Amino acid sequence: MLKVPFIARDHQSFTFADPAPDFIGFENPPDKPYYPMLSDPKLDPMERYVAFATWLSGYYEHPGLNTRDESNHGLSNVPVKDPPPTLPVMPNDVLERISQPKTMLRWEVSENLRPAPWQLVRTKRMLHKDTAGYWPRCRVVVMWCEQTTWNMVRGAWHLKRLHEEMEAAGVAGRAFEWSSIPKANHFVRPSGLRVDREARLHLRKIFWDNPE
């Protein structure tokens, strides 16, 4: 049995919340880029912010939720009108309390320098029975929102499929939990958010506009 520090032995969960597939090792569809608005030369910084915020915080109806259909027929990239996207309707004073607008407007597009094959090896090692001795009480928890952006749904599906394949091969070694949150977009309300009372009242009414 591996000897690990107490804090490591007591670590109980590693949680993926709305996991983007590119960060866990799954290639992006070549015909469906994730964030085209952030590199669109026709948009100025403010227009990029509005486009990205609208897309990221929208609510989507994905017809393929029960079948895990990754095609355009199963995953929607067009937000519904009701409820509206979260960020565009948030009052500016509330947004300033919980974010850094100057940083958001700068929009330095990050590049994932770690290739997907390397990321996938890391994800497999995390789930593999050979590494279960590290943090032996730690389980992997995947939680995803059913009305989030299509890529986050796809990431959750791929993690589930990977674990199923590893179980079938007899090499899965860590407890695995996978669940979805109905009616939630990418901005599901976290219970531990620290904001002042006035901001919290605004957030309950406007920001997390579809209580989960």
mmCIF file of C-alpha atoms in Angstrom:
data_model
loop_
_atom_site.group_PDB
_atom_site.id
_atom_site.type_symbol
_atom_site.label_atom_id
_atom_site.label_comp_id
_atom_site.label_asym_id
_atom_site.label_seq_id
_atom_site.Cartn_x
_atom_site.Cartn_y
_atom_site.Cartn_z
ATOM 1 C CA MET A 1 0.000 0.000 0.000
ATOM 2 C CA LEU A 2 1.353 3.404 -0.906
ATOM 3 C CA LYS A 3 2.204 5.711 1.969
ATOM 4 C CA VAL A 4 0.741 9.146 1.398
ATOM 5 C CA PRO A 5 0.430 12.204 3.651
ATOM 6 C CA PHE A 6 -2.669 12.425 5.842
ATOM 7 C CA ILE A 7 -4.087 15.344 3.882
ATOM 8 C CA ALA A 8 -3.839 13.280 0.703
ATOM 9 C CA ARG A 9 -5.414 10.204 2.285
ATOM 10 C CA ASP A 10 -8.312 12.361 3.472
ATOM 11 C CA HIS A 11 -8.964 13.953 0.083
ATOM 12 C CA GLN A 12 -12.482 12.765 -0.764
ATOM 13 C CA SER A 13 -13.378 14.003 -4.241
ATOM 14 C CA PHE A 14 -12.078 15.519 -7.438
ATOM 15 C CA THR A 15 -14.934 17.297 -9.183
ATOM 16 C CA PHE A 16 -15.396 18.181 -12.838
ATOM 17 C CA ALA A 17 -18.101 20.842 -13.190
ATOM 18 C CA ASP A 18 -19.186 21.316 -16.804
ATOM 19 C CA PRO A 19 -15.898 19.873 -18.138
ATOM 20 C CA ALA A 20 -14.635 21.223 -21.455
ATOM 21 C CA PRO A 21 -13.472 18.238 -23.559
ATOM 22 C CA ASP A 22 -10.261 19.887 -24.778
ATOM 23 C CA PHE A 23 -8.960 20.110 -21.198
ATOM 24 C CA ILE A 24 -9.500 16.410 -20.506
ATOM 25 C CA GLY A 25 -8.008 15.142 -23.748
ATOM 26 C CA PHE A 26 -10.727 14.963 -26.375
ATOM 27 C CA GLU A 27 -10.168 16.667 -29.717
ATOM 28 C CA ASN A 28 -12.333 19.562 -30.823
ATOM 29 C CA PRO A 29 -14.590 18.899 -33.832
ATOM 30 C CA PRO A 30 -12.787 20.461 -36.828
ATOM 31 C CA ASP A 31 -15.995 21.961 -38.192
ATOM 32 C CA LYS A 32 -17.217 23.384 -34.895
ATOM 33 C CA PRO A 33 -14.697 25.653 -33.106
ATOM 34 C CA TYR A 34 -15.394 26.515 -29.491
ATOM 35 C CA TYR A 35 -14.729 30.232 -29.241
ATOM 36 C CA PRO A 36 -14.665 31.753 -32.739
ATOM 37 C CA MET A 37 -15.895 35.115 -31.458
ATOM 38 C CA LEU A 38 -12.704 35.653 -29.441
ATOM 39 C CA SER A 39 -10.516 35.658 -32.536
ATOM 40 C CA ASP A 40 -12.912 37.350 -34.950
ATOM 41 C CA PRO A 41 -10.984 40.320 -36.453
ATOM 42 C CA LYS A 42 -14.250 42.057 -37.327
ATOM 43 C CA LEU A 43 -15.145 42.480 -33.642
ATOM 44 C CA ASP A 44 -13.667 45.058 -31.292
ATOM 45 C CA PRO A 45 -12.946 44.072 -27.636
ATOM 46 C CA MET A 46 -16.383 45.105 -26.355
ATOM 47 C CA GLU A 47 -18.162 43.257 -29.160
ATOM 48 C CA ARG A 48 -16.105 40.149 -28.411
ATOM 49 C CA TYR A 49 -17.043 40.363 -24.752
ATOM 50 C CA VAL A 50 -20.746 40.697 -25.517
ATOM 51 C CA ALA A 51 -20.657 37.826 -28.025
ATOM 52 C CA PHE A 52 -18.745 35.515 -25.700
ATOM 53 C CA ALA A 53 -20.778 36.399 -22.597
ATOM 54 C CA THR A 54 -24.027 35.852 -24.481
ATOM 55 C CA TRP A 55 -22.882 32.490 -25.836
ATOM 56 C CA LEU A 56 -21.315 31.192 -22.616
ATOM 57 C CA SER A 57 -24.181 32.160 -20.294
ATOM 58 C CA GLY A 58 -27.052 31.203 -22.584
ATOM 59 C CA TYR A 59 -29.574 28.443 -22.032
ATOM 60 C CA TYR A 60 -29.652 25.694 -24.653
ATOM 61 C CA GLU A 61 -32.087 22.919 -25.438
ATOM 62 C CA HIS A 62 -30.116 19.859 -26.541
ATOM 63 C CA PRO A 63 -32.339 17.242 -28.253
ATOM 64 C CA GLY A 64 -29.693 14.533 -27.814
ATOM 65 C CA LEU A 65 -29.473 14.507 -24.019
ATOM 66 C CA ASN A 66 -30.848 10.973 -23.703
ATOM 67 C CA THR A 67 -28.956 9.527 -26.655
ATOM 68 C CA ARG A 68 -25.651 11.418 -26.337
ATOM 69 C CA ASP A 69 -25.988 12.512 -29.949
ATOM 70 C CA GLU A 70 -23.012 14.811 -30.650
ATOM 71 C CA SER A 71 -24.188 15.926 -34.066
ATOM 72 C CA ASN A 72 -25.743 19.317 -34.750
ATOM 73 C CA HIS A 73 -29.091 17.564 -34.364
ATOM 74 C CA GLY A 74 -28.238 16.481 -30.826
ATOM 75 C CA LEU A 75 -26.310 19.478 -29.489
ATOM 76 C CA SER A 76 -27.592 22.998 -30.060
ATOM 77 C CA ASN A 77 -25.370 26.063 -30.434
ATOM 78 C CA VAL A 78 -28.274 28.539 -30.462
ATOM 79 C CA PRO A 79 -29.505 29.757 -27.061
ATOM 80 C CA VAL A 80 -33.209 29.874 -26.319
ATOM 81 C CA LYS A 81 -34.843 33.281 -25.881
ATOM 82 C CA ASP A 82 -36.508 32.455 -22.573
ATOM 83 C CA PRO A 83 -34.774 32.477 -20.196
ATOM 84 C CA PRO A 84 -32.263 34.948 -21.664
ATOM 85 C CA PRO A 85 -28.495 34.546 -21.265
ATOM 86 C CA THR A 86 -27.334 35.321 -17.741
ATOM 87 C CA LEU A 87 -24.486 37.810 -18.140
ATOM 88 C CA PRO A 88 -26.072 40.361 -20.510
ATOM 89 C CA VAL A 89 -28.926 41.013 -18.076
ATOM 90 C CA MET A 90 -26.748 41.384 -15.001
ATOM 91 C CA PRO A 91 -26.539 45.000 -13.707
ATOM 92 C CA ASN A 92 -23.090 46.521 -14.201
ATOM 93 C CA ASP A 93 -22.665 47.280 -10.493
ATOM 94 C CA VAL A 94 -23.272 43.631 -9.617
ATOM 95 C CA LEU A 95 -20.932 42.422 -12.350
ATOM 96 C CA GLU A 96 -18.181 44.668 -11.005
ATOM 97 C CA ARG A 97 -18.549 43.188 -7.523
ATOM 98 C CA ILE A 98 -17.986 39.609 -8.627
ATOM 99 C CA SER A 99 -15.552 40.043 -11.527
ATOM 100 C CA GLN A 100 -12.780 42.160 -13.020
ATOM 101 C CA PRO A 101 -14.306 43.964 -16.018
ATOM 102 C CA LYS A 102 -10.962 45.359 -17.230
ATOM 103 C CA THR A 103 -9.527 41.871 -17.427
ATOM 104 C CA MET A 104 -12.660 40.534 -19.105
ATOM 105 C CA LEU A 105 -12.501 43.209 -21.794
ATOM 106 C CA ARG A 106 -8.842 42.501 -22.577
ATOM 107 C CA TRP A 107 -9.703 39.005 -23.846
ATOM 108 C CA GLU A 108 -6.285 37.514 -24.256
ATOM 109 C CA VAL A 109 -7.209 34.255 -25.951
ATOM 110 C CA SER A 110 -5.383 31.450 -24.164
ATOM 111 C CA GLU A 111 -3.844 28.616 -26.112
ATOM 112 C CA ASN A 112 -3.818 25.122 -24.719
ATOM 113 C CA LEU A 113 -0.173 24.179 -25.179
ATOM 114 C CA ARG A 114 -0.638 20.664 -23.837
ATOM 115 C CA PRO A 115 -1.703 18.447 -26.751
ATOM 116 C CA ALA A 116 -4.934 16.491 -26.447
ATOM 117 C CA PRO A 117 -3.210 13.053 -26.479
ATOM 118 C CA TRP A 118 -1.172 14.086 -23.435
ATOM 119 C CA GLN A 119 -4.273 15.360 -21.679
ATOM 120 C CA LEU A 120 -6.114 12.120 -22.401
ATOM 121 C CA VAL A 121 -3.290 10.051 -20.901
ATOM 122 C CA ARG A 122 -3.522 12.155 -17.745
ATOM 123 C CA THR A 123 -7.298 11.662 -17.535
ATOM 124 C CA LYS A 124 -6.963 7.892 -17.994
ATOM 125 C CA ARG A 125 -4.300 7.694 -15.298
ATOM 126 C CA MET A 126 -6.601 9.519 -12.907
ATOM 127 C CA LEU A 127 -9.318 6.866 -13.406
ATOM 128 C CA HIS A 128 -6.999 3.832 -13.628
ATOM 129 C CA LYS A 129 -6.778 1.222 -10.902
ATOM 130 C CA ASP A 130 -2.981 1.545 -10.871
ATOM 131 C CA THR A 131 -3.275 5.021 -9.364
ATOM 132 C CA ALA A 132 -6.121 4.252 -6.944
ATOM 133 C CA GLY A 133 -3.580 3.945 -4.112
ATOM 134 C CA TYR A 134 -2.961 7.659 -4.312
ATOM 135 C CA TRP A 135 -5.708 9.483 -2.402
ATOM 136 C CA PRO A 136 -7.502 6.149 -1.813
ATOM 137 C CA ARG A 137 -10.681 7.797 -0.521
ATOM 138 C CA CYS A 138 -10.879 10.195 -3.429
ATOM 139 C CA ARG A 139 -13.654 9.678 -5.952
ATOM 140 C CA VAL A 140 -14.129 11.387 -9.309
ATOM 141 C CA VAL A 141 -17.331 13.407 -9.544
ATOM 142 C CA VAL A 142 -18.652 14.722 -12.859
ATOM 143 C CA MET A 143 -21.495 17.235 -12.692
ATOM 144 C CA TRP A 144 -22.825 18.916 -15.802
ATOM 145 C CA CYS A 145 -25.676 21.262 -16.601
ATOM 146 C CA GLU A 146 -28.297 20.130 -19.089
ATOM 147 C CA GLN A 147 -28.740 23.600 -20.600
ATOM 148 C CA THR A 148 -25.079 24.579 -20.714
ATOM 149 C CA THR A 149 -23.077 25.127 -23.914
ATOM 150 C CA TRP A 150 -22.728 22.176 -26.267
ATOM 151 C CA ASN A 151 -19.012 21.658 -25.635
ATOM 152 C CA MET A 152 -19.483 21.249 -21.875
ATOM 153 C CA VAL A 153 -22.190 18.637 -22.463
ATOM 154 C CA ARG A 154 -19.868 16.855 -24.875
ATOM 155 C CA GLY A 155 -17.070 16.863 -22.297
ATOM 156 C CA ALA A 156 -19.288 15.217 -19.678
ATOM 157 C CA TRP A 157 -20.431 12.591 -22.167
ATOM 158 C CA HIS A 158 -16.870 11.737 -23.141
ATOM 159 C CA LEU A 159 -15.785 11.340 -19.532
ATOM 160 C CA LYS A 160 -18.704 8.981 -18.940
ATOM 161 C CA ARG A 161 -17.896 6.978 -22.071
ATOM 162 C CA LEU A 162 -14.211 6.751 -21.122
ATOM 163 C CA HIS A 163 -15.064 5.404 -17.682
ATOM 164 C CA GLU A 164 -17.466 2.863 -19.172
ATOM 165 C CA GLU A 165 -14.744 1.640 -21.538
ATOM 166 C CA MET A 166 -12.238 1.346 -18.692
ATOM 167 C CA GLU A 167 -14.758 -0.557 -16.569
ATOM 168 C CA ALA A 168 -15.407 -2.968 -19.426
ATOM 169 C CA ALA A 169 -11.659 -3.517 -19.754
ATOM 170 C CA GLY A 170 -11.324 -4.117 -16.010
ATOM 171 C CA VAL A 171 -8.901 -1.262 -15.413
ATOM 172 C CA ALA A 172 -11.128 1.348 -13.748
ATOM 173 C CA GLY A 173 -10.091 1.705 -10.140
ATOM 174 C CA ARG A 174 -11.580 4.804 -8.589
ATOM 175 C CA ALA A 175 -15.158 5.520 -7.530
ATOM 176 C CA PHE A 176 -16.908 7.489 -10.250
ATOM 177 C CA GLU A 177 -20.055 9.603 -9.943
ATOM 178 C CA TRP A 178 -21.775 11.238 -12.926
ATOM 179 C CA SER A 179 -24.888 13.374 -12.791
ATOM 180 C CA SER A 180 -26.603 16.237 -14.581
ATOM 181 C CA ILE A 181 -28.469 19.298 -13.331
ATOM 182 C CA PRO A 182 -31.760 19.910 -15.192
ATOM 183 C CA LYS A 183 -32.674 23.460 -16.273
ATOM 184 C CA ALA A 184 -29.196 24.769 -15.408
ATOM 185 C CA ASN A 185 -26.861 26.700 -17.685
ATOM 186 C CA HIS A 186 -23.098 27.122 -17.237
ATOM 187 C CA PHE A 187 -23.686 29.694 -14.492
ATOM 188 C CA VAL A 188 -25.306 27.397 -11.987
ATOM 189 C CA ARG A 189 -25.458 29.123 -8.598
ATOM 190 C CA PRO A 190 -22.624 28.057 -6.241
ATOM 191 C CA SER A 191 -23.688 27.810 -2.598
ATOM 192 C CA GLY A 192 -20.451 29.216 -1.211
ATOM 193 C CA LEU A 193 -20.284 32.480 -3.160
ATOM 194 C CA ARG A 194 -19.085 35.370 -1.023
ATOM 195 C CA VAL A 195 -20.716 38.653 -2.000
ATOM 196 C CA ASP A 196 -22.385 41.406 0.013
ATOM 197 C CA ARG A 197 -26.091 41.251 0.843
ATOM 198 C CA GLU A 198 -27.193 43.699 -1.859
ATOM 199 C CA ALA A 199 -25.262 41.860 -4.562
ATOM 200 C CA ARG A 200 -26.637 38.513 -3.350
ATOM 201 C CA LEU A 201 -30.203 39.784 -3.682
ATOM 202 C CA HIS A 202 -29.498 40.924 -7.251
ATOM 203 C CA LEU A 203 -27.837 37.617 -8.069
ATOM 204 C CA ARG A 204 -30.770 35.565 -6.807
ATOM 205 C CA LYS A 205 -33.193 37.627 -8.845
ATOM 206 C CA ILE A 206 -31.216 38.186 -12.036
ATOM 207 C CA PHE A 207 -27.876 36.397 -12.286
ATOM 208 C CA TRP A 208 -28.963 32.887 -11.383
ATOM 209 C CA ASP A 209 -32.212 33.471 -13.184
ATOM 210 C CA ASN A 210 -33.361 29.872 -13.285
ATOM 211 C CA PRO A 211 -32.944 28.580 -9.685
ATOM 212 C CA GLU A 212 -31.642 25.021 -9.527
#
